Amino acid sequence: MFRFIARRLLETIPVLFIIVTATFFMVRFVPGGPFDSEKATTPEIRANLEAYYGLNLPLHQQYTNYLKAIVLHGDLGRSTKYASRTVNEIIADKLPASLQLGGLSLLIALVLGLTAGVIAAVKRNTKTDYAASSFAMIGICVPTFVLGPLLVLVFAIHLGWFSASGWYDWQDRILPSLTLGIVYAAGIARLTRGGMLEVLNLDYIRTARAKGASEARIILKHALRGGLLPVVSYLGPAIAGILTGSFVIETIFQIPGLGREFVNSAFNRDYTLVLGTVILYAVLIIALNLVVDVVQVWLNPKLKFE
Amino acid sequence: MISPSPDKLPSAGLTPAQLERGVSPWRDAWHRLRRNHLAVFGGVVLIALSLLCIAGPWFSPYGYEQTNLDNTFSPPSSAHWLGTDQLGRDLLTRLLFGGRISLMVGLVATFVALTIGVIYGAIAGFFGGKLDRAMMRIVDILYALPFTIFVILLMVFFGRNIVLLFVAIGAVEWLTMARIVRSQIMAIKRMEFIEAARSLGLGTPRIIFRHMIPNILGPIIVYTTLTIPGVMLLEAFLSFLGLGVQPPMSSWGVLIKDGAERMEEYPWLLIFPGTIFSLTLFSLNFLGDGLRDALDVRAAKD
Amino acid sequence: MIRPLFGLLALVTAFGLVTTGCSKKSGASSNNGEKILRVGNGAEPQDLDPQATAGVPEHKIQSTLFEGLVTDAADGQGIAPGVAESWEISPDGRTYTFRLRSDAKWSNGEPVTARDFVGSFERILNPSFAAEYASMLYPLKGAQDYNTGKLTDFSQVGVHALDDRNLQLSLTDPAPFLLEAIKHNAWFPVHLPTLAKFGGIHRKGTPWTRPGHLVGNGPFVLTEWRPNQRIVVRRSPTYWDRDNVKLDQIELHAIENQETEERMFRTGKLDYAYGLPLSKIEVYRREHPDVYRQEILLSTYFYRFNVTRPPFNDVRVRRALALAIDREAIVKNVTRAGQQPAYNITPPSARFAARTTLDAGLPDQPARIAEARRLLAEAGYPDGKNFPTAELLYNTSDGHRAIAEAIQQMWRVNLGINITIKNEEWKVFQDTCLTGNYQIARAGWGADYDDPHTFLSIWRTGDGNNQTGFSNTDYDRILGGALSTPNETARMEAYQQLEAILARETPIMPIYFYTRVYAISPRVKNWVPNPLDLRGWKWIDLAP
């Protein structure tokens, strides 16, 4: 297993290199630049700006400079949009809020999703199943940009229990975490139900049943194990997405997270910030997919580290 | 794509479960599906909705683009059954036209993602080793590339057209499907019936598509039903970038987004598109669950 | 198997608790007798450095922290003395001499001197500093040459400190609106020793703008800056007019989403919402007239025609399209915020209203449509027959989309022509407009200063903001002479001629003059209308 992990970590280097290189050149070929604004500046001022940020150098030189700064100093460069902050600073500033929001949402998603999914699978095609599955369907049918404002209307504006927006108190955390959590809970519940159903009829479950193991033990010890495979595959990228923030939720609830920077940096043509966020996301995705692969082997002993 | 014709399968060396599928598993599955009331309901609703979206607009006295600035935001009435929007256009007509786009995007783009994801994931999972590692690292890379930038570049180089929409959506949506299929394939590839098929000397494509994939249809179907709403809403975001539908045409995603911004004042603009969207998804899920149950080779024994 | 799962959950829970526990500060304003104003301020500021930014949200924050030679008047009209207590203008209008007040102080207690202004102007004009809005200072003699590197000796630029308290500005041409223009943040002074301490004078984005570092000379000082959340400023103990500053603290919240902002206002988290979502305008107007405000904003919404491409190289086609739309219906039923229909580019004001407009001699919509149909037929497209395919381009936004859809229908119904509409993401859109790769494109223009010049100068041949390909020698000549005219009457007359040329040639199709719609708590006092939406923060008060 350690060889497996070590090899994967080694593979990360070329993968990251390809991602950085591809992104670096992709953003440069997109029309529009960081200094286009409502009011066009003179060509001389634009030239001054480009010189200031080193954007007047040949592209390959900018590229090598960028790589050098990252490798030698861990420096992701300077944001062109937020002139007073470096990309490192922006990420350090905004990641914590996204991690908090993501962590709470993930908790909600896992608790609700797994519970609903397991119950639905065990009580398959009964009223309980339909109730649990329908609950999951709410999360699938109602997009975040509808659910968020709806929750705010009911719980913040009419009932006054929680805050409508902001990111200062614990009351501020409830509604956004719930909104994001419910959406992922829906996916988890559906996949858990599906995965469990695959397993519940397998021979080893039947054997366990025949041996007179208690139903709870069968479900928790045996069925969940195989049934969680699809959920775990889904969770890798989903957790990376959850932890790096959500544009919609952060906008609706006025949360200073990183999700908005992912989207806005592309719209602002803030090249360095695009790259910085992409690198962060890439690291998370790679790490989580590695964790997923390890967890899967451990869930299913028939798999091997290949 | 998943078209096993098991009547041609040699029966020797198969597991009992395989044998029990009998000579006409498709007919069996069809029978089981028909007995599942919810699945039948889902199927009927989907067909009815599709027909309505295709044929409905012919019977509407209004065009989807026809504005009436003296009758904006009118609530449902006998003249406009579902009310009118910001420019006084008939919401029902726009909803039906939008349904054509959304259903097509939802089904076609999901099919693209499904096809790529299943084949890719199955190949990686089946062969394992270096090939699997290379293929999964490519998936990691594609996960990380910035989607917004990718879509804008697509438009710059290829202009805007509907095929591009499917490419853009298909390009991101297959990744998780591939990872799910891969892990499932890896989980079953050491099971006895696969070993048996191998020992019979069956070709790899045959083993994958006729023996393995039918056994992992459950997660595939579930994830597919999760992908469809995602795809339909993604289309609204792509419209923002200028790729999706071009106004004055609309889609369910765009109508829901517009309605969400006015939910307090003009609730019908959210309720009706939201209802038809949810109805579609519920039906798809019922049908999906029914299909899963009907095609479940093991549950068939019960 | 289940154990590790719970382990994971426990980990996540702990994580959630720990991180939640970290920030205990409350978002609500405490009200222990202090006057704390909480306002929505649009986008997150790019920086607080007044010479490095060009945006409106930044300007609002900077005008709490810094003060220029003159500042906004209490009544919202014109100017009030700022750091300069008085000034003299030479008879030829080319030399301005400002007398600085002796008690003007930086927030670290040092006096604000004429040399501070000279050094600050050198900074923004220095090409290596690469200021986006350096062009604001181009009226100064030699400023443009210095900024573009043609002149390297700054002493030849028209700004001189005669002594500590006397500052002289020399202009290339008379700029009758100079006193209005120098309210802009590009003209604010900065404290050069502080800049030098935090990484250099000619560098952007050094930490000098952080709380605790920033030294300003405005009525407030910076105490908190949480990116994408809020900026907090408190009354300055060193400001010369501190006795007249009414508020103890201002919280400027960075909120881009109007729906979110409105909900914050409704739940009492804001005293002022910068803008109201379209769907809420009606509701507020009807049910909350006490907080609803609607004001004129010096901005125009229009479409550009690409006059170099057929069929829009034919002025008859341009005029036909421009006349065939019902602006009254658009402002009444689509934009709905009390905008005024526009038939020319410069919004009407007390000093100027265009005489000759697009609809001259066509008093009502039927007459305009008849004329439009006649022009289109004359151009060879009777009833829209054989009209080539054409495309209307706009940048993605629900508002622009609705207007484009309505106009598309009007053209179809009134002229029988079918024009497709297409949206592009903002930066792609700008690129398309700059390269002239469009046929009709949506546009808007807001005033930089209160003078028609700001609307009319962009139609000069080859101007970066012209983008239509419109080029008219008469226009360029009259515009070139407008600022050298002997008096205001003559200048306004020149503007009238320019408007007449635009009305005749129709390189653009004006649609409406903007309004600004916002919500403000009745507790906020002295919040006066201003056509550029500028605020003299020190005048604003908050009733208990």
Coordinates of N, CA, C and O in Angstrom, one line a residue, chain C residues 164-219:
Chain C
D164 N 4.8 75.8 0.8 CA 4.0 74.7 1.5 C 2.5 74.8 1.3 O 1.8 73.8 1.3
R165 N 2.1 76.0 1.2 CA 0.6 76.2 1.2 C 0.0 76.7 -0.1 O -1.2 76.9 -0.2
N166 N 0.8 76.9 -1.1 CA 0.3 77.3 -2.4 C 0.7 76.4 -3.5 O 1.8 76.1 -3.8
L167 N -0.4 75.9 -4.2 CA -0.2 74.9 -5.3 C -0.7 75.5 -6.6 O -1.8 76.0 -6.6
Q168 N 0.1 75.4 -7.6 CA -0.3 76.0 -8.9 C -0.4 74.9 -9.9 O 0.5 74.1 -10.1
L169 N -1.6 74.9 -10.6 CA -1.8 73.9 -11.7 C -1.9 74.7 -13.0 O -2.6 75.7 -13.1
S170 N -1.1 74.3 -14.0 CA -1.1 74.9 -15.3 C -1.7 73.9 -16.3 O -1.3 72.8 -16.4
L171 N -2.6 74.4 -17.2 CA -3.3 73.5 -18.1 C -2.9 73.8 -19.5 O -2.6 74.9 -19.9
T172 N -3.0 72.8 -20.4 CA -2.7 73.0 -21.8 C -3.8 73.8 -22.4 O -3.6 74.8 -23.1
D173 N -5.1 73.4 -22.2 CA -6.3 74.1 -22.6 C -7.1 74.5 -21.4 O -7.0 73.8 -20.4
P174 N -7.9 75.5 -21.6 CA -8.8 75.7 -20.4 C -9.7 74.5 -20.2 O -10.1 73.9 -21.2
A175 N -9.9 74.1 -19.0 CA -10.8 73.0 -18.7 C -11.9 73.5 -17.7 O -11.7 73.5 -16.5
P176 N -13.0 74.0 -18.3 CA -14.0 74.7 -17.4 C -14.5 73.8 -16.3 O -15.0 74.4 -15.3
F177 N -14.4 72.5 -16.5 CA -14.9 71.6 -15.5 C -13.8 71.1 -14.5 O -14.0 70.1 -13.9
L178 N -12.7 71.8 -14.5 CA -11.6 71.2 -13.8 C -11.9 71.0 -12.3 O -11.6 70.0 -11.7
L179 N -12.6 72.0 -11.7 CA -12.9 71.9 -10.2 C -13.8 70.7 -10.0 O -13.7 70.1 -8.9
E180 N -14.7 70.4 -10.9 CA -15.5 69.2 -10.8 C -14.6 68.0 -10.9 O -14.7 67.0 -10.1
A181 N -13.7 68.0 -11.9 CA -12.9 66.8 -12.2 C -12.0 66.5 -11.0 O -11.7 65.3 -10.8
I182 N -11.5 67.5 -10.3 CA -10.4 67.1 -9.3 C -11.1 66.6 -8.0 O -10.4 66.3 -7.1
K183 N -12.4 66.4 -8.0 CA -13.0 65.6 -6.9 C -12.7 64.1 -7.1 O -12.9 63.3 -6.2
H184 N -12.3 63.7 -8.3 CA -12.0 62.3 -8.6 C -10.8 61.8 -7.7 O -9.9 62.5 -7.5
N185 N -10.9 60.5 -7.4 CA -9.8 60.0 -6.5 C -8.5 60.0 -7.2 O -7.5 60.0 -6.5
A186 N -8.4 60.1 -8.5 CA -7.1 60.2 -9.1 C -6.3 61.4 -8.7 O -5.1 61.5 -8.7
W187 N -7.0 62.5 -8.2 CA -6.4 63.7 -7.8 C -6.2 63.8 -6.3 O -5.8 64.8 -5.7
F188 N -6.5 62.7 -5.6 CA -6.3 62.7 -4.1 C -4.8 62.7 -3.8 O -4.0 62.1 -4.5
P189 N -4.4 63.3 -2.7 CA -3.0 63.2 -2.3 C -2.8 61.9 -1.5 O -3.7 61.4 -0.9
V190 N -1.6 61.4 -1.6 CA -1.2 60.2 -0.8 C 0.0 60.6 0.0 O 0.8 61.5 -0.3
H191 N 0.2 59.9 1.1 CA 1.3 60.2 2.0 C 2.6 59.4 1.6 O 2.7 58.2 1.9
L192 N 3.4 60.1 0.9 CA 4.6 59.4 0.2 C 5.5 58.7 1.2 O 6.0 57.6 0.9
P193 N 5.8 59.3 2.4 CA 6.7 58.5 3.3 C 6.1 57.2 3.7 O 6.9 56.2 3.8
T194 N 4.8 57.1 3.9 CA 4.2 55.8 4.2 C 4.4 54.8 3.1 O 4.7 53.7 3.3
L195 N 4.1 55.3 1.9 CA 4.3 54.4 0.7 C 5.7 53.9 0.6 O 6.0 52.7 0.3
A196 N 6.7 54.8 0.8 CA 8.1 54.4 0.7 C 8.4 53.3 1.8 O 9.1 52.4 1.5
K197 N 7.8 53.5 3.0 CA 8.1 52.6 4.1 C 7.6 51.2 3.7 O 8.2 50.2 4.1
F198 N 6.4 51.1 3.0 CA 5.8 49.8 2.7 C 6.1 49.2 1.3 O 5.3 48.5 0.8
G199 N 7.3 49.6 0.8 CA 7.6 48.9 -0.4 C 7.8 49.8 -1.7 O 8.1 49.3 -2.7
G200 N 7.7 51.1 -1.5 CA 8.1 51.9 -2.6 C 6.9 52.8 -3.1 O 5.8 52.3 -3.0
I201 N 7.3 53.9 -3.6 CA 6.3 54.9 -4.0 C 5.6 54.5 -5.4 O 4.4 54.6 -5.5
H202 N 6.4 54.0 -6.3 CA 5.9 53.7 -7.6 C 5.5 52.2 -7.8 O 5.7 51.6 -8.8
R203 N 5.0 51.6 -6.7 CA 4.6 50.3 -6.8 C 3.1 50.2 -6.3 O 2.7 50.9 -5.4
K204 N 2.4 49.3 -7.0 CA 1.0 49.1 -6.6 C 0.9 48.0 -5.6 O 1.8 47.1 -5.6
G205 N -0.2 48.0 -4.9 CA -0.5 46.8 -4.1 C 0.5 46.5 -3.0 O 0.6 45.3 -2.6
T206 N 1.2 47.5 -2.5 CA 2.0 47.2 -1.3 C 1.1 47.3 -0.1 O 0.0 47.8 -0.2
P207 N 1.6 46.8 1.0 CA 0.6 46.7 2.2 C 0.3 48.0 2.8 O -0.3 48.0 3.9
W208 N 0.7 49.1 2.2 CA 0.4 50.4 2.8 C -1.1 50.7 3.0 O -1.5 51.5 3.8
T209 N -1.9 50.0 2.2 CA -3.4 50.3 2.3 C -4.1 49.4 3.4 O -5.3 49.5 3.5
R210 N -3.3 48.7 4.1 CA -3.9 47.8 5.2 C -4.3 48.6 6.4 O -3.6 49.6 6.7
P211 N -5.3 48.1 7.2 CA -5.6 48.8 8.4 C -4.3 48.9 9.3 O -3.5 47.9 9.3
G212 N -4.1 50.0 9.9 CA -2.9 50.2 10.8 C -1.8 50.8 10.0 O -0.9 51.5 10.6
H213 N -1.7 50.6 8.7 CA -0.7 51.2 7.9 C -1.1 52.4 7.2 O -0.4 53.4 7.1
L214 N -2.4 52.4 6.7 CA -2.8 53.5 5.8 C -2.9 54.8 6.5 O -3.4 55.0 7.6
V215 N -2.2 55.8 5.9 CA -2.3 57.2 6.4 C -3.0 58.0 5.3 O -2.7 58.0 4.2
G216 N -4.1 58.6 5.8 CA -4.9 59.4 4.9 C -5.1 60.8 5.4 O -4.6 61.1 6.4
N217 N -5.9 61.6 4.7 CA -6.2 62.9 5.2 C -7.7 63.2 5.2 O -8.1 64.3 5.2
G218 N -8.5 62.2 5.1 CA -9.9 62.3 5.0 C -10.6 62.4 6.4 O -9.9 62.3 7.4
P219 N -11.9 62.5 6.3 CA -12.7 62.6 7.6 C -12.7 61.3 8.4 O -13.1 61.3 9.6

